[in-house]
Short mmCIF file of C-alpha atoms in Angstrom, two decimals:
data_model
loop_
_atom_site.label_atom_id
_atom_site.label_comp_id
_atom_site.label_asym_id
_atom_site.label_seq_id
_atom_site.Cartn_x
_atom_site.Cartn_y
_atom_site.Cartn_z
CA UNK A 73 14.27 10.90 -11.75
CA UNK A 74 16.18 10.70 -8.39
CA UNK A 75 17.64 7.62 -7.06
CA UNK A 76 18.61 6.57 -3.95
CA UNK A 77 19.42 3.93 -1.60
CA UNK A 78 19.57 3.58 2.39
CA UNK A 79 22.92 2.93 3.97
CA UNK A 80 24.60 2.77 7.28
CA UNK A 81 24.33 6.87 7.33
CA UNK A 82 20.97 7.30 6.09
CA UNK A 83 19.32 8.14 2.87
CA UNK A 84 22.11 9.28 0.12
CA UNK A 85 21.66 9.98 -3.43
CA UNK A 86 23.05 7.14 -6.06
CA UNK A 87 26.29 8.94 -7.81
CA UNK A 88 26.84 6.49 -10.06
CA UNK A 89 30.35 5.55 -8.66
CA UNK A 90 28.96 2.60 -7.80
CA UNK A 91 31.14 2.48 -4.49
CA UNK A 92 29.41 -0.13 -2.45
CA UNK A 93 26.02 1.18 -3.18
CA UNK A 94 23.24 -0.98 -3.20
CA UNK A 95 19.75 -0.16 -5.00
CA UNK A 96 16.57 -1.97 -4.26
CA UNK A 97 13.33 -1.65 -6.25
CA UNK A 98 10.36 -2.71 -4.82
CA UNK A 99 8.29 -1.20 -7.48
CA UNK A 100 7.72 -4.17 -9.50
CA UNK A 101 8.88 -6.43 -12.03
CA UNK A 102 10.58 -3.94 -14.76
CA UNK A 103 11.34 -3.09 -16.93
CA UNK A 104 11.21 0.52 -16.31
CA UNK A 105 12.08 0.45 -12.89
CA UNK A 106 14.93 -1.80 -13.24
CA UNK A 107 16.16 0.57 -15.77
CA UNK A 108 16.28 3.60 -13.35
CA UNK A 109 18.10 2.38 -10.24
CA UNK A 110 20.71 0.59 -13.19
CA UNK A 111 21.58 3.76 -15.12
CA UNK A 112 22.69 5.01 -11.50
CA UNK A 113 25.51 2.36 -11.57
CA UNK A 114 24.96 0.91 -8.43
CA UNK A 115 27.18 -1.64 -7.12
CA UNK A 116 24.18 -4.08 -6.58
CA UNK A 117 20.87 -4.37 -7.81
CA UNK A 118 18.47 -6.38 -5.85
CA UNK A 119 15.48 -6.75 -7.92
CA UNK A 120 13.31 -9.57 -9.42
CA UNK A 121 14.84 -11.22 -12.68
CA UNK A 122 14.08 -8.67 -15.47
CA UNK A 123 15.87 -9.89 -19.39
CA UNK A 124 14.11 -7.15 -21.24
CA UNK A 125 16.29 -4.59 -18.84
CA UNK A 126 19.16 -6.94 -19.03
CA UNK A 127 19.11 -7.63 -15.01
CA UNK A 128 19.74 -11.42 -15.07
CA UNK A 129 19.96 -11.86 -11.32
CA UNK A 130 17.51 -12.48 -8.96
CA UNK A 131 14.61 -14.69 -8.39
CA UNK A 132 11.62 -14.94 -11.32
CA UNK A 133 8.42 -12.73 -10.61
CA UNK A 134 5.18 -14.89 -9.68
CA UNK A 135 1.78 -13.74 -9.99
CA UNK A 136 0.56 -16.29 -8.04
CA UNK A 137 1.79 -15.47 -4.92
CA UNK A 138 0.63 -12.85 -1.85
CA UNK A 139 2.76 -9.40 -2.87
CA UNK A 140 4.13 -9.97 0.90
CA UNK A 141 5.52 -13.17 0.12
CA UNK A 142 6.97 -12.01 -2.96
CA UNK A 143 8.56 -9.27 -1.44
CA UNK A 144 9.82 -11.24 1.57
CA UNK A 145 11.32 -14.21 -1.21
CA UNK A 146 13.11 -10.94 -2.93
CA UNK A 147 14.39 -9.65 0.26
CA UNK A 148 15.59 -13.60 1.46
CA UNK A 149 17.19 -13.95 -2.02
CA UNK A 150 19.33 -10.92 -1.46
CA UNK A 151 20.52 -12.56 1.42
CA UNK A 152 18.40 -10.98 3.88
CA UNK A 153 16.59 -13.16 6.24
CA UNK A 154 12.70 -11.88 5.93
CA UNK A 155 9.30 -12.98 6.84
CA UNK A 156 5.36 -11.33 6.56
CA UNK A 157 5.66 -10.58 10.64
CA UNK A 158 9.24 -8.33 9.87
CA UNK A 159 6.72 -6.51 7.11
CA UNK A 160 4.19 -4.90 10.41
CA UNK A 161 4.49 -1.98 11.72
CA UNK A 162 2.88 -1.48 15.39
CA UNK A 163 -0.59 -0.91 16.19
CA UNK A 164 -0.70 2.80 17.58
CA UNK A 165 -3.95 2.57 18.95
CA UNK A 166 -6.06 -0.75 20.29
CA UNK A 167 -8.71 -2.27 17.94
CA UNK A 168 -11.81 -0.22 19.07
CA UNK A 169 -14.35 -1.98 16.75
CA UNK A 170 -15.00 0.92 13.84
CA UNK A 171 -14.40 -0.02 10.75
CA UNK A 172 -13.23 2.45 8.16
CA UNK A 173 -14.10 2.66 4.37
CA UNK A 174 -11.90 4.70 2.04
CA UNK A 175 -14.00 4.96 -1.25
CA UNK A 176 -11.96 6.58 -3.46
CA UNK A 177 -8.85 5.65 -5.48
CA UNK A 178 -6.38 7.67 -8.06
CA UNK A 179 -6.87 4.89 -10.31
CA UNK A 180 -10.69 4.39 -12.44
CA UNK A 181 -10.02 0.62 -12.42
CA UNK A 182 -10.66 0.65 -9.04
CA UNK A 183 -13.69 2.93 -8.19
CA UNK A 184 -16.47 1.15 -7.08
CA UNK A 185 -19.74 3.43 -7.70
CA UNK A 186 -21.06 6.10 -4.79
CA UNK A 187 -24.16 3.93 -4.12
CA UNK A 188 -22.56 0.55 -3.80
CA UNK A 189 -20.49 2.11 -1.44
CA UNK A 190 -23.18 3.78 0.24
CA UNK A 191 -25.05 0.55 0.34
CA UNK A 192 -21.87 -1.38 2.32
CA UNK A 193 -21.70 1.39 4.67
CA UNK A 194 -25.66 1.56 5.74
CA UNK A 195 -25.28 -2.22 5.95
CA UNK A 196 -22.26 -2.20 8.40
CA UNK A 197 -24.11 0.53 10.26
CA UNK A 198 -27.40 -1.90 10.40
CA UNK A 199 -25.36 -4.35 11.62
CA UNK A 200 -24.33 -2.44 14.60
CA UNK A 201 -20.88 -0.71 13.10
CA UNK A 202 -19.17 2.57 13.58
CA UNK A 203 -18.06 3.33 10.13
CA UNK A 204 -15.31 5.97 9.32
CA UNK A 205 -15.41 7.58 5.72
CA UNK A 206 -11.76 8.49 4.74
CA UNK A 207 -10.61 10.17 1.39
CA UNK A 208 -8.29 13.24 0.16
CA UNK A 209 -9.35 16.67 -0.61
CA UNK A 210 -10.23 15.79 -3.89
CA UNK A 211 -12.52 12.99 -2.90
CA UNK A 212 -14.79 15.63 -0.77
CA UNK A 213 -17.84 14.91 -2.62
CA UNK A 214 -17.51 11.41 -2.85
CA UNK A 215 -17.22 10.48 0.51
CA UNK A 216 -20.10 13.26 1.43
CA UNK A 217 -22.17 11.45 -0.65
CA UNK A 218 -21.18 8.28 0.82
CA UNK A 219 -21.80 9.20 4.35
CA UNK A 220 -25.00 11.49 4.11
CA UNK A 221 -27.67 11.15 6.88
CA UNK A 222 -26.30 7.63 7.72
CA UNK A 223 -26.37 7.33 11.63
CA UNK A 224 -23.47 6.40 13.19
CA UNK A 225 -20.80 6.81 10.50
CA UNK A 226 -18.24 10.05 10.20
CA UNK A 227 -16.69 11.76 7.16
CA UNK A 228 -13.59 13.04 8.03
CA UNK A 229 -12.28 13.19 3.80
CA UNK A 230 -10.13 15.53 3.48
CA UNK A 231 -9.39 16.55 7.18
CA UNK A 232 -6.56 13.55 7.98
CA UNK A 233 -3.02 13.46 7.86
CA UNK A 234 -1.23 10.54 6.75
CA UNK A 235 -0.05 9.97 10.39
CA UNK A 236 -4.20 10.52 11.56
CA UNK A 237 -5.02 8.13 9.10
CA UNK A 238 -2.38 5.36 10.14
CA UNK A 239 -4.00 5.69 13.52
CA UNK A 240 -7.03 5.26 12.35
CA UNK A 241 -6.61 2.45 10.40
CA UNK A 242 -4.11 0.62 13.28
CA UNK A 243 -6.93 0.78 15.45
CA UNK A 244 -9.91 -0.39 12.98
CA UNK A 245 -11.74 -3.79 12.88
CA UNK A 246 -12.01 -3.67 9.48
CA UNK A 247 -10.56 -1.38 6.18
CA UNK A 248 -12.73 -1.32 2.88
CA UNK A 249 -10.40 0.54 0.33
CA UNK A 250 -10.58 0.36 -3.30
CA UNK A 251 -7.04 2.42 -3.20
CA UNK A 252 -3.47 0.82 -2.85
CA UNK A 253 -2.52 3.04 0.12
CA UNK A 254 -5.15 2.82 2.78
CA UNK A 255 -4.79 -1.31 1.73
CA UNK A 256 -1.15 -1.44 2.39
CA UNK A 257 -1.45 0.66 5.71
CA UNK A 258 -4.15 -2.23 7.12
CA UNK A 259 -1.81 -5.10 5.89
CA UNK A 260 1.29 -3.33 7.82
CA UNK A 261 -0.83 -3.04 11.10
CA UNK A 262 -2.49 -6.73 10.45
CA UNK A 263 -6.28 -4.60 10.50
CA UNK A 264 -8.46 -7.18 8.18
CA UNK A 265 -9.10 -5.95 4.65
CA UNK A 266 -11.11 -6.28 1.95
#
């Protein structure tokens, strides 16, 4: 795997040399990621306490807390000053009122069954809502079936950049998203989430 860290110059590669280098995983808690970014060497770790990869340093891992928090208390520990609002990125369009719903997800643990989501989407749109369906190219069918016949909602799976769909989600009301990514774009822009 390839390592690297961000410094004055831009991206470089970890050599190992350890020469000022510092790594940063925001990955999680270890142990394997810990173990990565320390077999480059660096000259500082920043991570979240970790014994079973022998990284002493660093604050202890909560489960309890919001994952911004917890990445803002690793960042503030590392001597970084860091709060939720330096964690948003910029709206790139103005909350128009459409509400996008991103049905699929890489992982099975969080796919929520066709009709259910059907079901959420017909109720938005009886409720007066423009509802976007999002999804990759391998989610065609999904999100077809998701969106079929329902007034007022499009399916544009399959047919967005990730740019397009940043946009998209800056400017929504709301983002239903069983998958990490389209989650984690709506809590950088602020868009309400579920």
């Amino acid at each position: 795997s390839c390592a690297a860290v961000l410094h004055t110059g831009g991206l470089a590669r970890l050599d190992g040399s350890g020469r000022g280098q510092v790594a940063v995983t925001l990955h999680g808690r270890g142990p394997q990621s810990h173990r990565v970014l320390a077999a480059t060497r660096p000259a500082r770790l920043v991570a979240f306490r970790c014994r079973a990869a022998g990284h002493e340093e660093g604050p202890d891992w909560s489960f309890e807390e919001h994952e911004v928090v917890r990445w803002c208390r690793l960042v503030s520990s590392a001597g970084g000053p860091c709060g939720p609002e330096d964690l948003r990125l910029l709206r790139h369009a103005p909350v128009n009122g459409h509400v996008v719903v991103h049905p699929g997800a890489a992982s099975t643990a969080r796919r929520w069954p066709e009709h259910r989501w059907r079901d959420v989407v017909r109720a938005l749109v009886d409720n007066g809502h423009d509802v976007v369906v999002t999804g990759d190219r391998t989610e065609l069918n999904l999100c077809a079936g998701v969106a079929a016949g329902l007034p007022r909602t499009r399916n544009l799976a399959g047919r967005l950049s990730v740019s397009a769909l940043a946009d998209l989600i800056s400017g929504a009301a709301l983002v239903l998203a069983g998958d990490t990514g389209p989650a984690h774009l709506a809590t950088a822009f602020g868009s309400p989430s579920v």
